[in-house]
PDB file of C-alpha atoms in Angstrom:
ATOM      1  CA  UNK A   1     193.016 -51.564  69.242  1.00  0.00           C
ATOM      2  CA  UNK A   2     192.598 -55.343  69.311  1.00  0.00           C
ATOM      3  CA  UNK A   3     189.868 -56.809  71.491  1.00  0.00           C
ATOM      4  CA  UNK A   4     189.835 -59.984  73.524  1.00  0.00           C
ATOM      5  CA  UNK A   5     188.751 -63.074  71.611  1.00  0.00           C
ATOM      6  CA  UNK A   6     184.947 -63.354  72.047  1.00  0.00           C
ATOM      7  CA  UNK A   7     185.012 -67.060  71.153  1.00  0.00           C
ATOM      8  CA  UNK A   8     185.699 -67.996  74.781  1.00  0.00           C
ATOM      9  CA  UNK A   9     183.100 -65.812  76.490  1.00  0.00           C
ATOM     10  CA  UNK A  10     180.113 -68.223  76.646  1.00  0.00           C
ATOM     11  CA  UNK A  11     182.390 -70.952  78.012  1.00  0.00           C
ATOM     12  CA  UNK A  12     183.740 -68.599  80.696  1.00  0.00           C
ATOM     13  CA  UNK A  13     180.222 -67.624  81.739  1.00  0.00           C
ATOM     14  CA  UNK A  14     179.183 -71.292  81.992  1.00  0.00           C
ATOM     15  CA  UNK A  15     182.280 -72.099  84.089  1.00  0.00           C
ATOM     16  CA  UNK A  16     181.583 -69.213  86.462  1.00  0.00           C
ATOM     17  CA  UNK A  17     177.968 -70.311  86.759  1.00  0.00           C
ATOM     18  CA  UNK A  18     179.049 -73.880  87.597  1.00  0.00           C
ATOM     19  CA  UNK A  19     181.402 -72.583  90.288  1.00  0.00           C
ATOM     20  CA  UNK A  20     178.931 -70.107  91.809  1.00  0.00           C
ATOM     21  CA  UNK A  21     175.776 -72.161  91.412  1.00  0.00           C
ATOM     22  CA  UNK A  22     174.038 -68.997  90.252  1.00  0.00           C
ATOM     23  CA  UNK A  23     175.660 -66.060  88.475  1.00  0.00           C
ATOM     24  CA  UNK A  24     173.872 -63.533  90.693  1.00  0.00           C
ATOM     25  CA  UNK A  25     175.974 -64.795  93.606  1.00  0.00           C
ATOM     26  CA  UNK A  26     178.885 -62.965  91.998  1.00  0.00           C
ATOM     27  CA  UNK A  27     178.672 -59.549  93.647  1.00  0.00           C
ATOM     28  CA  UNK A  28     181.949 -57.873  92.664  1.00  0.00           C
ATOM     29  CA  UNK A  29     184.222 -57.892  89.639  1.00  0.00           C
ATOM     30  CA  UNK A  30     187.575 -56.283  88.852  1.00  0.00           C
ATOM     31  CA  UNK A  31     188.260 -55.904  85.119  1.00  0.00           C
ATOM     32  CA  UNK A  32     192.026 -55.450  84.733  1.00  0.00           C
ATOM     33  CA  UNK A  33     192.976 -53.734  81.489  1.00  0.00           C
ATOM     34  CA  UNK A  34     189.358 -52.773  80.946  1.00  0.00           C
ATOM     35  CA  UNK A  35     190.009 -50.908  77.681  1.00  0.00           C
ATOM     36  CA  UNK A  36     186.859 -51.134  75.588  1.00  0.00           C
ATOM     37  CA  UNK A  37     185.136 -53.060  78.391  1.00  0.00           C
ATOM     38  CA  UNK A  38     184.369 -56.206  76.440  1.00  0.00           C
ATOM     39  CA  UNK A  39     184.082 -58.408  79.569  1.00  0.00           C
ATOM     40  CA  UNK A  40     181.851 -55.856  81.249  1.00  0.00           C
ATOM     41  CA  UNK A  41     179.698 -55.552  78.144  1.00  0.00           C
ATOM     42  CA  UNK A  42     179.274 -59.305  77.857  1.00  0.00           C
ATOM     43  CA  UNK A  43     178.933 -60.356  81.502  1.00  0.00           C
ATOM     44  CA  UNK A  44     177.181 -57.452  83.218  1.00  0.00           C
ATOM     45  CA  UNK A  45     173.653 -58.403  82.086  1.00  0.00           C
ATOM     46  CA  UNK A  46     174.130 -61.949  83.395  1.00  0.00           C
ATOM     47  CA  UNK A  47     175.607 -61.032  86.768  1.00  0.00           C
ATOM     48  CA  UNK A  48     172.774 -58.756  87.817  1.00  0.00           C
ATOM     49  CA  UNK A  49     172.402 -55.187  88.971  1.00  0.00           C
ATOM     50  CA  UNK A  50     173.770 -55.851  92.438  1.00  0.00           C
ATOM     51  CA  UNK A  51     177.209 -56.761  91.078  1.00  0.00           C
ATOM     52  CA  UNK A  52     179.773 -53.955  91.485  1.00  0.00           C
ATOM     53  CA  UNK A  53     182.311 -53.498  88.702  1.00  0.00           C
ATOM     54  CA  UNK A  54     185.776 -51.969  89.047  1.00  0.00           C
ATOM     55  CA  UNK A  55     187.818 -51.085  85.972  1.00  0.00           C
ATOM     56  CA  UNK A  56     191.602 -50.971  86.127  1.00  0.00           C
ATOM     57  CA  UNK A  57     192.889 -49.130  83.064  1.00  0.00           C
ATOM     58  CA  UNK A  58     196.456 -47.854  82.752  1.00  0.00           C
ATOM     59  CA  UNK A  59     195.896 -45.650  79.671  1.00  0.00           C
ATOM     60  CA  UNK A  60     193.956 -42.488  80.596  1.00  0.00           C
ATOM     61  CA  UNK A  61     192.764 -41.803  77.029  1.00  0.00           C
ATOM     62  CA  UNK A  62     190.947 -45.172  77.092  1.00  0.00           C
ATOM     63  CA  UNK A  63     189.178 -44.172  80.311  1.00  0.00           C
ATOM     64  CA  UNK A  64     187.769 -41.177  78.462  1.00  0.00           C
ATOM     65  CA  UNK A  65     187.287 -42.708  75.019  1.00  0.00           C
ATOM     66  CA  UNK A  66     185.390 -45.747  76.281  1.00  0.00           C
ATOM     67  CA  UNK A  67     183.388 -43.794  78.890  1.00  0.00           C
ATOM     68  CA  UNK A  68     184.492 -46.085  81.678  1.00  0.00           C
ATOM     69  CA  UNK A  69     183.186 -43.820  84.452  1.00  0.00           C
ATOM     70  CA  UNK A  70     179.660 -44.305  83.102  1.00  0.00           C
ATOM     71  CA  UNK A  71     179.924 -48.078  82.771  1.00  0.00           C
ATOM     72  CA  UNK A  72     181.840 -49.100  85.894  1.00  0.00           C
ATOM     73  CA  UNK A  73     181.118 -48.341  89.540  1.00  0.00           C
ATOM     74  CA  UNK A  74     184.800 -47.541  90.148  1.00  0.00           C
ATOM     75  CA  UNK A  75     187.568 -46.685  87.681  1.00  0.00           C
ATOM     76  CA  UNK A  76     191.203 -46.964  88.735  1.00  0.00           C
ATOM     77  CA  UNK A  77     193.470 -45.266  86.209  1.00  0.00           C
ATOM     78  CA  UNK A  78     196.510 -47.227  87.389  1.00  0.00           C
ATOM     79  CA  UNK A  79     199.037 -49.841  86.404  1.00  0.00           C
ATOM     80  CA  UNK A  80     197.872 -53.198  87.796  1.00  0.00           C
ATOM     81  CA  UNK A  81     201.454 -53.808  88.928  1.00  0.00           C
ATOM     82  CA  UNK A  82     201.165 -50.830  91.300  1.00  0.00           C
ATOM     83  CA  UNK A  83     197.825 -51.658  92.923  1.00  0.00           C
ATOM     84  CA  UNK A  84     198.377 -51.890  96.659  1.00  0.00           C
ATOM     85  CA  UNK A  85     196.289 -53.456  97.907  1.00  0.00           C
ATOM     86  CA  UNK A  86     194.796 -55.296  94.968  1.00  0.00           C
ATOM     87  CA  UNK A  87     191.054 -54.574  94.986  1.00  0.00           C
ATOM     88  CA  UNK A  88     189.139 -57.493  96.509  1.00  0.00           C
ATOM     89  CA  UNK A  89     186.507 -59.094  94.274  1.00  0.00           C
ATOM     90  CA  UNK A  90     184.582 -62.245  93.674  1.00  0.00           C
ATOM     91  CA  UNK A  91     185.950 -62.408  90.118  1.00  0.00           C
ATOM     92  CA  UNK A  92     188.970 -60.761  88.494  1.00  0.00           C
ATOM     93  CA  UNK A  93     189.097 -60.622  84.700  1.00  0.00           C
ATOM     94  CA  UNK A  94     192.474 -60.365  82.984  1.00  0.00           C
ATOM     95  CA  UNK A  95     191.381 -59.977  79.377  1.00  0.00           C
ATOM     96  CA  UNK A  96     194.137 -59.117  76.945  1.00  0.00           C
ATOM     97  CA  UNK A  97     196.466 -57.569  79.520  1.00  0.00           C
ATOM     98  CA  UNK A  98     199.101 -59.874  81.057  1.00  0.00           C
ATOM     99  CA  UNK A  99     200.970 -60.315  77.766  1.00  0.00           C
ATOM    100  CA  UNK A 100     201.550 -56.554  77.841  1.00  0.00           C
ATOM    101  CA  UNK A 101     203.989 -56.838  80.743  1.00  0.00           C
ATOM    102  CA  UNK A 102     207.104 -58.913  81.442  1.00  0.00           C
ATOM    103  CA  UNK A 103     206.268 -62.473  82.422  1.00  0.00           C
ATOM    104  CA  UNK A 104     207.619 -62.062  85.969  1.00  0.00           C
ATOM    105  CA  UNK A 105     205.392 -59.020  86.509  1.00  0.00           C
ATOM    106  CA  UNK A 106     202.376 -60.883  85.103  1.00  0.00           C
ATOM    107  CA  UNK A 107     202.899 -63.761  87.531  1.00  0.00           C
ATOM    108  CA  UNK A 108     203.268 -61.343  90.470  1.00  0.00           C
ATOM    109  CA  UNK A 109     200.075 -59.456  89.548  1.00  0.00           C
ATOM    110  CA  UNK A 110     198.238 -62.763  89.149  1.00  0.00           C
ATOM    111  CA  UNK A 111     199.362 -63.890  92.603  1.00  0.00           C
ATOM    112  CA  UNK A 112     198.240 -60.669  94.254  1.00  0.00           C
ATOM    113  CA  UNK A 113     194.884 -60.807  92.473  1.00  0.00           C
ATOM    114  CA  UNK A 114     194.477 -64.439  93.473  1.00  0.00           C
ATOM    115  CA  UNK A 115     194.897 -63.531  97.142  1.00  0.00           C
ATOM    116  CA  UNK A 116     192.117 -60.932  96.796  1.00  0.00           C
ATOM    117  CA  UNK A 117     189.522 -62.912  94.839  1.00  0.00           C
ATOM    118  CA  UNK A 118     187.357 -66.021  94.650  1.00  0.00           C
ATOM    119  CA  UNK A 119     187.884 -66.713  90.903  1.00  0.00           C
ATOM    120  CA  UNK A 120     190.147 -65.360  88.173  1.00  0.00           C
ATOM    121  CA  UNK A 121     189.584 -65.380  84.431  1.00  0.00           C
ATOM    122  CA  UNK A 122     192.518 -65.017  82.065  1.00  0.00           C
ATOM    123  CA  UNK A 123     192.205 -64.362  78.344  1.00  0.00           C
ATOM    124  CA  UNK A 124     195.595 -64.376  76.642  1.00  0.00           C
ATOM    125  CA  UNK A 125     197.278 -65.206  73.326  1.00  0.00           C
ATOM    126  CA  UNK A 126     198.759 -68.721  73.479  1.00  0.00           C
ATOM    127  CA  UNK A 127     200.891 -68.334  70.361  1.00  0.00           C
ATOM    128  CA  UNK A 128     203.481 -65.854  69.201  1.00  0.00           C
ATOM    129  CA  UNK A 129     201.319 -62.788  68.595  1.00  0.00           C
ATOM    130  CA  UNK A 130     203.541 -59.750  68.027  1.00  0.00           C
ATOM    131  CA  UNK A 131     201.828 -56.445  68.615  1.00  0.00           C
ATOM    132  CA  UNK A 132     203.243 -52.986  68.971  1.00  0.00           C
ATOM    133  CA  UNK A 133     201.937 -49.717  70.260  1.00  0.00           C
ATOM    134  CA  UNK A 134     198.416 -48.906  69.024  1.00  0.00           C
ATOM    135  CA  UNK A 135     196.774 -45.507  68.655  1.00  0.00           C
ATOM    136  CA  UNK A 136     199.588 -43.881  70.639  1.00  0.00           C
ATOM    137  CA  UNK A 137     199.187 -46.311  73.535  1.00  0.00           C
ATOM    138  CA  UNK A 138     202.595 -47.818  74.385  1.00  0.00           C
ATOM    139  CA  UNK A 139     200.905 -50.282  76.782  1.00  0.00           C
ATOM    140  CA  UNK A 140     199.347 -52.110  73.817  1.00  0.00           C
ATOM    141  CA  UNK A 141     202.724 -53.643  72.916  1.00  0.00           C
ATOM    142  CA  UNK A 142     203.084 -57.330  73.691  1.00  0.00           C
ATOM    143  CA  UNK A 143     206.212 -57.879  75.754  1.00  0.00           C
ATOM    144  CA  UNK A 144     205.777 -61.528  76.741  1.00  0.00           C
ATOM    145  CA  UNK A 145     204.776 -64.600  74.761  1.00  0.00           C
ATOM    146  CA  UNK A 146     202.737 -67.394  76.290  1.00  0.00           C
ATOM    147  CA  UNK A 147     201.661 -70.891  75.313  1.00  0.00           C
ATOM    148  CA  UNK A 148     199.016 -73.059  76.917  1.00  0.00           C
ATOM    149  CA  UNK A 149     201.797 -74.970  78.678  1.00  0.00           C
ATOM    150  CA  UNK A 150     203.580 -71.877  80.025  1.00  0.00           C
ATOM    151  CA  UNK A 151     200.295 -70.372  81.238  1.00  0.00           C
ATOM    152  CA  UNK A 152     199.407 -73.572  83.091  1.00  0.00           C
ATOM    153  CA  UNK A 153     202.902 -73.807  84.582  1.00  0.00           C
ATOM    154  CA  UNK A 154     203.128 -70.130  85.581  1.00  0.00           C
ATOM    155  CA  UNK A 155     199.718 -69.060  86.879  1.00  0.00           C
ATOM    156  CA  UNK A 156     198.662 -70.839  90.062  1.00  0.00           C
ATOM    157  CA  UNK A 157     195.174 -72.143  90.688  1.00  0.00           C
ATOM    158  CA  UNK A 158     194.025 -72.796  87.122  1.00  0.00           C
ATOM    159  CA  UNK A 159     191.511 -75.632  87.072  1.00  0.00           C
ATOM    160  CA  UNK A 160     189.840 -75.191  83.655  1.00  0.00           C
ATOM    161  CA  UNK A 161     190.938 -73.899  80.283  1.00  0.00           C
ATOM    162  CA  UNK A 162     189.934 -73.728  76.666  1.00  0.00           C
ATOM    163  CA  UNK A 163     192.163 -72.724  73.761  1.00  0.00           C
ATOM    164  CA  UNK A 164     192.103 -72.309  70.030  1.00  0.00           C
ATOM    165  CA  UNK A 165     195.075 -71.809  67.705  1.00  0.00           C
ATOM    166  CA  UNK A 166     195.771 -68.272  68.940  1.00  0.00           C
ATOM    167  CA  UNK A 167     194.022 -67.519  72.236  1.00  0.00           C
ATOM    168  CA  UNK A 168     193.183 -69.211  75.486  1.00  0.00           C
ATOM    169  CA  UNK A 169     190.765 -68.718  78.338  1.00  0.00           C
ATOM    170  CA  UNK A 170     191.721 -69.962  81.786  1.00  0.00           C
ATOM    171  CA  UNK A 171     189.747 -70.107  85.040  1.00  0.00           C
ATOM    172  CA  UNK A 172     191.469 -70.230  88.423  1.00  0.00           C
ATOM    173  CA  UNK A 173     190.483 -70.496  92.037  1.00  0.00           C
ATOM    174  CA  UNK A 174     191.362 -67.526  94.144  1.00  0.00           C
ATOM    175  CA  UNK A 175     192.355 -67.434  97.769  1.00  0.00           C
ATOM    176  CA  UNK A 176     189.110 -66.107  99.234  1.00  0.00           C
TER     177      UNK A 176
END
């Protein structure tokens, strides 16, 4: 199972700190497509013990394999497209998830998350990055291809981004 590109993580943390003034002001996080929990593993120590983490993971075997119920305060074994309402949070992480759904669905999920959050973080391939099912998980297949330009044109609220040849990290303002 591929993991999100860790190259962007320190930059994302610095951007969130600039926006919040202090990382401990971030009190709630939703990690969409939690999988291995790489964003939780990286950010949790910096956000403090008061921060509440919610995992959204569509693939039940990942919930068990990666022990999500022991690492997150709440685990929603659901498709992000079906969340109604979208869980409110200070920050929503979309790490390695929106390319796994049709582009129209990704934009809709983004919009709903934006209405329910203060900031959004998107980690996504910004080059053709074919990927099929992995370890029996059909949701690992990439079904949409993005570039830096299409991400910026499609996902509202983005005010900062950083890319390399294959992946990008994007920060957006939410509606709350």
